[in-house]
Amino acid sequence: MTPDMPLVATLLDWIDATSPYETEALREVPPRIIFCARGEHIPYGEGELVVDRALEGAYDPSARLIYLPQPWDAANLWDRSVLLHELVHFVQLESRLWDCINATEQEAYALQQRWLAGQGIAWEYDALLVFFRSRCPRDVHP
């Protein structure tokens, strides 16, 4: 069972209210949300992504698709925050141009942390790791 649309609408409301992004127009065609299994290879962009234990969720902008690894439970605040994180990517990538998809990570993690704080959960992500995940690949020339 995928997350219900009222939950998605509530999370989009929060993104709209607490970020520089407007989500009203994006609600008309929200991303599809599907579940995947650990160990599964899922299509992602022009390649594929392995759903390993470290993968909490993924947003594929070329397919407008959010992947949520199972088990996922809408009643679990952490799981909701993962959906929020992926919805932030959806909104970010639909709203403006980025140097690369990785560049969206710092903002998405910060918004996820802020949402969790609003739910009474103190979560400190590894800012250095997120910094490196947020870097765009660079061409290397000799």
Coordinates of N, CA and C in Angstrom, one line a residue, residues 58-116:
A58 N 14.4 7.1 -2.5 CA 15.1 7.7 -3.7 C 14.0 8.4 -4.5
Y59 N 14.3 9.5 -5.1 CA 13.5 10.2 -6.0 C 14.1 10.2 -7.4
D60 N 13.4 9.7 -8.4 CA 13.9 9.6 -9.8 C 13.2 10.7 -10.5
P61 N 13.9 11.9 -10.8 CA 13.2 12.9 -11.5 C 12.8 12.6 -12.9
S62 N 13.5 11.8 -13.6 CA 13.2 11.4 -15.0 C 11.9 10.7 -15.1
A63 N 11.6 9.9 -14.0 CA 10.3 9.1 -14.0 C 9.3 9.8 -13.1
R64 N 9.7 10.9 -12.4 CA 8.8 11.5 -11.4 C 8.2 10.4 -10.4
L65 N 9.2 9.7 -9.8 CA 8.9 8.5 -9.0 C 9.7 8.5 -7.7
I66 N 9.0 8.3 -6.6 CA 9.6 8.1 -5.3 C 9.6 6.6 -5.0
Y67 N 10.8 6.1 -4.6 CA 10.9 4.7 -4.2 C 11.1 4.8 -2.7
L68 N 10.3 3.9 -2.0 CA 10.4 3.8 -0.5 C 10.7 2.3 -0.2
P69 N 11.9 2.0 0.3 CA 12.2 0.6 0.6 C 11.3 0.1 1.8
Q70 N 10.8 -1.2 1.6 CA 10.0 -1.8 2.7 C 10.9 -2.3 3.8
P71 N 10.5 -2.4 5.0 CA 9.2 -2.0 5.5 C 9.1 -0.5 5.6
W72 N 8.0 0.1 5.3 CA 7.7 1.5 5.4 C 6.3 1.6 6.1
D73 N 6.2 2.5 7.1 CA 4.9 2.6 7.8 C 4.6 4.0 8.0
A74 N 3.4 4.4 7.5 CA 3.0 5.8 7.6 C 2.8 6.3 9.0
A75 N 2.6 5.4 10.0 CA 2.5 5.8 11.4 C 3.8 6.1 12.0
N76 N 4.9 5.7 11.4 CA 6.2 5.8 11.9 C 6.8 7.2 11.5
L77 N 7.1 8.1 12.5 CA 7.6 9.4 12.1 C 8.8 9.4 11.3
W78 N 9.8 8.5 11.6 CA 11.0 8.5 10.8 C 10.6 8.2 9.3
D79 N 9.8 7.2 9.1 CA 9.4 6.8 7.7 C 8.7 8.0 7.0
R80 N 7.8 8.7 7.8 CA 7.2 9.9 7.2 C 8.3 10.9 6.8
S81 N 9.3 11.1 7.6 CA 10.4 12.0 7.3 C 11.1 11.7 6.1
V82 N 11.3 10.4 5.8 CA 11.9 9.9 4.6 C 11.1 10.3 3.4
L83 N 9.8 10.1 3.5 CA 8.9 10.5 2.4 C 9.0 12.0 2.2
L84 N 9.0 12.8 3.3 CA 9.1 14.2 3.2 C 10.4 14.6 2.5
H85 N 11.5 13.9 2.8 CA 12.8 14.2 2.2 C 12.7 14.0 0.7
E86 N 12.1 12.9 0.3 CA 12.0 12.6 -1.2 C 11.0 13.6 -1.8
L87 N 10.0 14.0 -1.1 CA 9.1 15.1 -1.7 C 9.8 16.4 -1.8
V88 N 10.7 16.7 -0.9 CA 11.5 17.9 -1.0 C 12.3 17.8 -2.3
H89 N 12.9 16.7 -2.6 CA 13.6 16.6 -3.9 C 12.7 16.8 -5.1
F90 N 11.5 16.2 -5.0 CA 10.5 16.4 -6.1 C 10.3 17.9 -6.3
V91 N 10.0 18.6 -5.2 CA 9.7 20.1 -5.3 C 10.9 20.9 -5.7
Q92 N 12.1 20.5 -5.2 CA 13.3 21.2 -5.6 C 13.5 21.1 -7.1
L93 N 13.5 19.9 -7.6 CA 13.8 19.7 -9.0 C 12.8 20.2 -10.0
E94 N 11.5 20.3 -9.5 CA 10.5 20.8 -10.3 C 10.4 22.4 -10.3
S95 N 11.1 22.9 -9.3 CA 11.0 24.4 -9.1 C 12.1 25.2 -9.6
R96 N 13.3 24.6 -9.7 CA 14.5 25.4 -10.2 C 15.5 24.5 -10.8
L97 N 16.5 25.1 -11.5 CA 17.6 24.3 -12.0 C 18.7 24.2 -11.0
W98 N 19.3 23.0 -11.0 CA 20.4 22.8 -10.1 C 21.7 22.4 -10.9
D99 N 22.8 22.6 -10.3 CA 24.1 22.2 -11.0 C 24.1 20.7 -11.3
C100 N 23.6 19.9 -10.3 CA 23.4 18.5 -10.4 C 22.4 18.0 -9.4
I101 N 21.9 16.8 -9.5 CA 20.9 16.3 -8.6 C 21.5 16.2 -7.1
N102 N 22.8 16.0 -7.0 CA 23.4 15.9 -5.7 C 23.3 17.2 -4.9
A103 N 23.3 18.3 -5.6 CA 23.3 19.6 -5.0 C 22.0 19.8 -4.1
T104 N 21.0 19.0 -4.3 CA 19.8 19.2 -3.6 C 19.8 18.6 -2.2
E105 N 20.8 17.8 -1.9 CA 20.8 17.0 -0.6 C 20.9 17.9 0.6
Q106 N 21.8 18.9 0.7 CA 22.0 19.6 1.9 C 20.6 20.2 2.4
E107 N 19.9 20.9 1.4 CA 18.7 21.5 1.8 C 17.6 20.4 2.2
A108 N 17.6 19.3 1.5 CA 16.6 18.2 1.8 C 16.9 17.7 3.2
Y109 N 18.1 17.4 3.6 CA 18.5 16.9 4.9 C 18.1 18.0 6.0
A110 N 18.4 19.3 5.7 CA 18.1 20.3 6.7 C 16.5 20.4 6.9
L111 N 15.8 20.3 5.8 CA 14.3 20.3 6.0 C 13.8 19.1 6.7
Q112 N 14.4 17.9 6.4 CA 14.0 16.7 7.1 C 14.2 16.9 8.6
Q113 N 15.4 17.4 9.0 CA 15.8 17.6 10.4 C 14.8 18.6 11.0
R114 N 14.4 19.6 10.3 CA 13.5 20.6 10.8 C 12.1 20.0 11.1
W115 N 11.6 19.2 10.1 CA 10.3 18.6 10.3 C 10.3 17.6 11.5
L116 N 11.4 16.8 11.6 CA 11.5 15.9 12.8 C 11.5 16.7 14.1

